[in-house]
Amino acid sequence: MSYIKFAFLFQDGVFGAIVVRQSNQKNPQSLLYDYDLKEHVIILNDWTKTAFSSQMALYYHAAGYGSVDSILINGKGDYSQSATRKQVPIAEFTVKQGSRYRFRLINNGVQHCPMAFSIDDHNLTLISTDGNPIVPVDVESIVSSSGERYDFVLNADAALGFYTIKVRGDGDC
C-alpha cells in the first residue's frame, strides 16, 4: 500500500483526515502530477439539522427516515434551512494554470448517500482507490459511498476562471 488515508467517522462529531504519504522515489504515480498539497484534501459529508441518532431511531421504529439536509465539502457549504438564505462559506481550492494537482477525496457520509463529485469543464484522472494505486483512468465524475477514498489528478489546463465543484447525492439524499 502506498499510503493510508483515514476519515474519522463520528456521526454528529468532529472528523478529519490523516494522510501518510510515500516518498516520490517509491511512488510510481508521482510522475502523473506536479503538486500533492495538504490543502487539496476534500472531505465530503452529509449533514442534517437533527442528530443522526434521532434519525436512526425513527428509522428503526418504522416512523420514517429523514434525508440529509445538505452535503458539505470540508465542513463548508449551504446548510441554512430558512427561506431567507444567507451567504455561507464554501470550500475553495486554488491551482495554477498549466500544472497538475493530486487531490484526495474522502466520503465521510454516514447515511446511504452515494455522492457524485465533479468539477465543471474538467476531467479527473483517477489514480487510486482506498489507498491502492490503479491504472489511471480519465472520468467526468467520481461516485463514492460512505467511507470510500479516491485520489485523482486535476490538470489545470482550462482557461483562467472559477470552476464549480458539484456534488450530487443519490440514495437517501
PDB file of C-alpha atoms in Angstrom:
ATOM      1  CA  MET A   1       0.000   0.000   0.000  1.00  0.00           C
ATOM      2  CA  SER A   2       1.466   3.347  -0.983  1.00  0.00           C
ATOM      3  CA  TYR A   3      -0.165   5.409   1.775  1.00  0.00           C
ATOM      4  CA  ILE A   4      -3.064   5.316   4.154  1.00  0.00           C
ATOM      5  CA  LYS A   5      -5.926   7.780   4.394  1.00  0.00           C
ATOM      6  CA  PHE A   6      -8.396   7.811   7.240  1.00  0.00           C
ATOM      7  CA  ALA A   7     -11.597   9.705   7.753  1.00  0.00           C
ATOM      8  CA  PHE A   8     -12.617   9.688  11.392  1.00  0.00           C
ATOM      9  CA  LEU A   9     -16.320   8.923  11.312  1.00  0.00           C
ATOM     10  CA  PHE A  10     -18.362  10.285  14.187  1.00  0.00           C
ATOM     11  CA  GLN A  11     -21.948  10.743  13.066  1.00  0.00           C
ATOM     12  CA  ASP A  12     -22.517  14.018  14.891  1.00  0.00           C
ATOM     13  CA  GLY A  13     -18.997  14.917  15.928  1.00  0.00           C
ATOM     14  CA  VAL A  14     -15.579  16.009  14.823  1.00  0.00           C
ATOM     15  CA  PHE A  15     -13.816  14.351  11.901  1.00  0.00           C
ATOM     16  CA  GLY A  16     -10.734  14.930   9.799  1.00  0.00           C
ATOM     17  CA  ALA A  17      -8.156  13.321   7.563  1.00  0.00           C
ATOM     18  CA  ILE A  18      -4.758  11.767   8.157  1.00  0.00           C
ATOM     19  CA  VAL A  19      -2.674  11.248   5.028  1.00  0.00           C
ATOM     20  CA  VAL A  20       0.521   9.193   5.176  1.00  0.00           C
ATOM     21  CA  ARG A  21       2.491   9.914   2.020  1.00  0.00           C
ATOM     22  CA  GLN A  22       5.036   7.723   0.308  1.00  0.00           C
ATOM     23  CA  SER A  23       8.257   9.269  -0.968  1.00  0.00           C
ATOM     24  CA  ASN A  24       8.263  10.217  -4.648  1.00  0.00           C
ATOM     25  CA  GLN A  25      11.025   7.656  -5.273  1.00  0.00           C
ATOM     26  CA  LYS A  26       8.718   4.819  -4.096  1.00  0.00           C
ATOM     27  CA  ASN A  27       5.527   6.215  -5.611  1.00  0.00           C
ATOM     28  CA  PRO A  28       5.177   5.196  -9.286  1.00  0.00           C
ATOM     29  CA  GLN A  29       2.303   7.654  -9.731  1.00  0.00           C
ATOM     30  CA  SER A  30       4.330  10.709  -8.695  1.00  0.00           C
ATOM     31  CA  LEU A  31       5.139  11.389 -12.360  1.00  0.00           C
ATOM     32  CA  LEU A  32       1.425  11.960 -13.051  1.00  0.00           C
ATOM     33  CA  TYR A  33       1.210  15.212 -11.070  1.00  0.00           C
ATOM     34  CA  ASP A  34       3.301  18.253 -10.217  1.00  0.00           C
ATOM     35  CA  TYR A  35       1.867  19.027  -6.767  1.00  0.00           C
ATOM     36  CA  ASP A  36       0.475  16.992  -3.855  1.00  0.00           C
ATOM     37  CA  LEU A  37      -0.599  19.681  -1.385  1.00  0.00           C
ATOM     38  CA  LYS A  38      -2.097  19.229   2.079  1.00  0.00           C
ATOM     39  CA  GLU A  39      -4.808  21.761   1.229  1.00  0.00           C
ATOM     40  CA  HIS A  40      -6.046  19.537  -1.597  1.00  0.00           C
ATOM     41  CA  VAL A  41      -7.770  17.008   0.659  1.00  0.00           C
ATOM     42  CA  ILE A  42     -11.529  17.047   0.071  1.00  0.00           C
ATOM     43  CA  ILE A  43     -13.846  15.568   2.690  1.00  0.00           C
ATOM     44  CA  LEU A  44     -17.491  15.156   1.710  1.00  0.00           C
ATOM     45  CA  ASN A  45     -20.059  14.675   4.447  1.00  0.00           C
ATOM     46  CA  ASP A  46     -23.798  14.505   4.707  1.00  0.00           C
ATOM     47  CA  TRP A  47     -25.313  16.969   7.159  1.00  0.00           C
ATOM     48  CA  THR A  48     -28.662  17.053   8.895  1.00  0.00           C
ATOM     49  CA  LYS A  49     -30.206  19.639  11.182  1.00  0.00           C
ATOM     50  CA  THR A  50     -31.154  16.897  13.635  1.00  0.00           C
ATOM     51  CA  ALA A  51     -28.867  14.441  15.391  1.00  0.00           C
ATOM     52  CA  PHE A  52     -28.179  11.338  13.341  1.00  0.00           C
ATOM     53  CA  SER A  53     -29.066   9.125  16.324  1.00  0.00           C
ATOM     54  CA  SER A  54     -32.575  10.648  16.307  1.00  0.00           C
ATOM     55  CA  GLN A  55     -32.973   9.909  12.619  1.00  0.00           C
ATOM     56  CA  MET A  56     -31.847   6.305  13.069  1.00  0.00           C
ATOM     57  CA  ALA A  57     -34.272   5.811  15.997  1.00  0.00           C
ATOM     58  CA  LEU A  58     -37.144   6.892  13.737  1.00  0.00           C
ATOM     59  CA  TYR A  59     -35.927   4.556  11.006  1.00  0.00           C
ATOM     60  CA  TYR A  60     -35.638   1.541  13.321  1.00  0.00           C
ATOM     61  CA  HIS A  61     -39.115   2.166  14.728  1.00  0.00           C
ATOM     62  CA  ALA A  62     -40.646   2.461  11.242  1.00  0.00           C
ATOM     63  CA  ALA A  63     -41.587   6.077  11.867  1.00  0.00           C
ATOM     64  CA  GLY A  64     -39.841   7.338   8.755  1.00  0.00           C
ATOM     65  CA  TYR A  65     -36.386   8.363   7.799  1.00  0.00           C
ATOM     66  CA  GLY A  66     -35.195  11.829   7.012  1.00  0.00           C
ATOM     67  CA  SER A  67     -32.912  12.565   4.150  1.00  0.00           C
ATOM     68  CA  VAL A  68     -29.812  14.685   4.513  1.00  0.00           C
ATOM     69  CA  ASP A  69     -30.288  18.446   4.576  1.00  0.00           C
ATOM     70  CA  SER A  70     -27.037  19.201   2.769  1.00  0.00           C
ATOM     71  CA  ILE A  71     -23.745  17.800   1.581  1.00  0.00           C
ATOM     72  CA  LEU A  72     -20.746  19.735   2.833  1.00  0.00           C
ATOM     73  CA  ILE A  73     -17.219  19.983   1.415  1.00  0.00           C
ATOM     74  CA  ASN A  74     -14.608  20.245   4.176  1.00  0.00           C
ATOM     75  CA  GLY A  75     -17.386  21.298   6.556  1.00  0.00           C
ATOM     76  CA  LYS A  76     -18.469  24.179   4.352  1.00  0.00           C
ATOM     77  CA  GLY A  77     -21.475  24.683   2.145  1.00  0.00           C
ATOM     78  CA  ASP A  78     -25.111  25.718   2.132  1.00  0.00           C
ATOM     79  CA  TYR A  79     -26.713  24.297   5.231  1.00  0.00           C
ATOM     80  CA  SER A  80     -29.138  27.105   6.031  1.00  0.00           C
ATOM     81  CA  GLN A  81     -32.735  25.935   6.179  1.00  0.00           C
ATOM     82  CA  SER A  82     -34.565  29.233   6.167  1.00  0.00           C
ATOM     83  CA  ALA A  83     -36.372  31.000   3.357  1.00  0.00           C
ATOM     84  CA  THR A  84     -34.012  33.942   3.796  1.00  0.00           C
ATOM     85  CA  ARG A  85     -30.795  32.161   2.925  1.00  0.00           C
ATOM     86  CA  LYS A  86     -27.657  33.962   3.923  1.00  0.00           C
ATOM     87  CA  GLN A  87     -24.322  33.716   2.184  1.00  0.00           C
ATOM     88  CA  VAL A  88     -22.404  30.823   3.724  1.00  0.00           C
ATOM     89  CA  PRO A  89     -18.726  29.936   3.355  1.00  0.00           C
ATOM     90  CA  ILE A  90     -17.872  27.493   0.603  1.00  0.00           C
ATOM     91  CA  ALA A  91     -14.775  25.376   0.130  1.00  0.00           C
ATOM     92  CA  GLU A  92     -12.312  26.789  -2.385  1.00  0.00           C
ATOM     93  CA  PHE A  93      -9.226  25.195  -3.904  1.00  0.00           C
ATOM     94  CA  THR A  94      -6.547  27.155  -5.734  1.00  0.00           C
ATOM     95  CA  VAL A  95      -4.489  25.816  -8.621  1.00  0.00           C
ATOM     96  CA  LYS A  96      -2.094  27.447 -11.054  1.00  0.00           C
ATOM     97  CA  GLN A  97      -2.899  27.160 -14.742  1.00  0.00           C
ATOM     98  CA  GLY A  98      -0.681  24.663 -16.553  1.00  0.00           C
ATOM     99  CA  SER A  99       0.056  22.474 -13.513  1.00  0.00           C
ATOM    100  CA  ARG A 100      -1.234  19.049 -12.448  1.00  0.00           C
ATOM    101  CA  TYR A 101      -2.503  18.548  -8.890  1.00  0.00           C
ATOM    102  CA  ARG A 102      -3.177  15.420  -6.875  1.00  0.00           C
ATOM    103  CA  PHE A 103      -6.405  15.668  -4.882  1.00  0.00           C
ATOM    104  CA  ARG A 104      -7.548  13.227  -2.201  1.00  0.00           C
ATOM    105  CA  LEU A 105     -11.312  12.736  -1.968  1.00  0.00           C
ATOM    106  CA  ILE A 106     -12.833  11.157   1.144  1.00  0.00           C
ATOM    107  CA  ASN A 107     -16.536  10.353   1.552  1.00  0.00           C
ATOM    108  CA  ASN A 108     -17.254  10.787   5.257  1.00  0.00           C
ATOM    109  CA  GLY A 109     -21.010  10.329   4.901  1.00  0.00           C
ATOM    110  CA  VAL A 110     -22.911   8.180   7.388  1.00  0.00           C
ATOM    111  CA  GLN A 111     -26.223   7.676   5.628  1.00  0.00           C
ATOM    112  CA  HIS A 112     -26.991   5.732   2.466  1.00  0.00           C
ATOM    113  CA  CYS A 113     -25.977   8.675   0.339  1.00  0.00           C
ATOM    114  CA  PRO A 114     -23.713   7.853  -2.612  1.00  0.00           C
ATOM    115  CA  MET A 115     -22.209  11.117  -3.834  1.00  0.00           C
ATOM    116  CA  ALA A 116     -21.228  12.049  -7.384  1.00  0.00           C
ATOM    117  CA  PHE A 117     -18.325  14.533  -7.405  1.00  0.00           C
ATOM    118  CA  SER A 118     -17.319  16.598 -10.453  1.00  0.00           C
ATOM    119  CA  ILE A 119     -15.647  19.861 -11.408  1.00  0.00           C
ATOM    120  CA  ASP A 120     -17.127  21.933 -14.229  1.00  0.00           C
ATOM    121  CA  ASP A 121     -15.186  21.797 -17.514  1.00  0.00           C
ATOM    122  CA  HIS A 122     -12.555  19.380 -16.151  1.00  0.00           C
ATOM    123  CA  ASN A 123     -11.920  15.684 -16.462  1.00  0.00           C
ATOM    124  CA  LEU A 124     -10.407  13.962 -13.452  1.00  0.00           C
ATOM    125  CA  THR A 125      -7.694  11.317 -13.778  1.00  0.00           C
ATOM    126  CA  LEU A 126      -8.475   8.670 -11.183  1.00  0.00           C
ATOM    127  CA  ILE A 127      -5.214   7.176  -9.840  1.00  0.00           C
ATOM    128  CA  SER A 128      -6.083   5.475  -6.538  1.00  0.00           C
ATOM    129  CA  THR A 129      -8.981   3.886  -4.680  1.00  0.00           C
ATOM    130  CA  ASP A 130      -8.952   3.261  -0.933  1.00  0.00           C
ATOM    131  CA  GLY A 131      -5.190   3.786  -0.780  1.00  0.00           C
ATOM    132  CA  ASN A 132      -4.364   1.400  -3.614  1.00  0.00           C
ATOM    133  CA  PRO A 133      -2.912   2.678  -6.894  1.00  0.00           C
ATOM    134  CA  ILE A 134      -4.828   1.801 -10.047  1.00  0.00           C
ATOM    135  CA  VAL A 135      -4.180   2.141 -13.757  1.00  0.00           C
ATOM    136  CA  PRO A 136      -5.036   5.820 -14.364  1.00  0.00           C
ATOM    137  CA  VAL A 137      -8.401   6.433 -15.990  1.00  0.00           C
ATOM    138  CA  ASP A 138      -9.984   9.730 -17.058  1.00  0.00           C
ATOM    139  CA  VAL A 139     -13.504  10.291 -15.720  1.00  0.00           C
ATOM    140  CA  GLU A 140     -16.041  13.113 -15.714  1.00  0.00           C
ATOM    141  CA  SER A 141     -17.195  12.354 -12.171  1.00  0.00           C
ATOM    142  CA  ILE A 142     -16.435  10.105  -9.218  1.00  0.00           C
ATOM    143  CA  VAL A 143     -19.267   8.329  -7.400  1.00  0.00           C
ATOM    144  CA  SER A 144     -18.386   7.352  -3.850  1.00  0.00           C
ATOM    145  CA  SER A 145     -20.190   5.772  -0.916  1.00  0.00           C
ATOM    146  CA  SER A 146     -19.600   6.213   2.800  1.00  0.00           C
ATOM    147  CA  GLY A 147     -16.005   5.540   3.806  1.00  0.00           C
ATOM    148  CA  GLU A 148     -14.595   5.339   0.280  1.00  0.00           C
ATOM    149  CA  ARG A 149     -11.481   7.247  -0.721  1.00  0.00           C
ATOM    150  CA  TYR A 150     -10.312   8.238  -4.184  1.00  0.00           C
ATOM    151  CA  ASP A 151      -7.271  10.120  -5.440  1.00  0.00           C
ATOM    152  CA  PHE A 152      -7.429  11.990  -8.702  1.00  0.00           C
ATOM    153  CA  VAL A 153      -5.234  14.322 -10.709  1.00  0.00           C
ATOM    154  CA  LEU A 154      -6.643  17.632 -11.853  1.00  0.00           C
ATOM    155  CA  ASN A 155      -4.902  19.024 -14.923  1.00  0.00           C
ATOM    156  CA  ALA A 156      -5.304  22.802 -14.609  1.00  0.00           C
ATOM    157  CA  ASP A 157      -5.214  23.372 -18.345  1.00  0.00           C
ATOM    158  CA  ALA A 158      -8.540  25.206 -18.744  1.00  0.00           C
ATOM    159  CA  ALA A 159      -8.838  28.962 -19.153  1.00  0.00           C
ATOM    160  CA  LEU A 160      -8.324  31.090 -16.050  1.00  0.00           C
ATOM    161  CA  GLY A 161     -11.501  31.404 -14.022  1.00  0.00           C
ATOM    162  CA  PHE A 162     -13.642  29.967 -11.261  1.00  0.00           C
ATOM    163  CA  TYR A 163     -14.966  26.451 -11.769  1.00  0.00           C
ATOM    164  CA  THR A 164     -17.820  24.985  -9.751  1.00  0.00           C
ATOM    165  CA  ILE A 165     -17.350  21.788  -7.789  1.00  0.00           C
ATOM    166  CA  LYS A 166     -20.590  19.813  -7.872  1.00  0.00           C
ATOM    167  CA  VAL A 167     -21.639  17.062  -5.507  1.00  0.00           C
ATOM    168  CA  ARG A 168     -24.920  15.279  -6.221  1.00  0.00           C
ATOM    169  CA  GLY A 169     -26.401  12.927  -3.666  1.00  0.00           C
ATOM    170  CA  ASP A 170     -28.297   9.749  -4.544  1.00  0.00           C
ATOM    171  CA  GLY A 171     -29.985   7.158  -2.337  1.00  0.00           C
ATOM    172  CA  ASP A 172     -31.330   8.723   0.868  1.00  0.00           C
ATOM    173  CA  CYS A 173     -30.067  12.126  -0.247  1.00  0.00           C
TER     174      CYS A 173
END
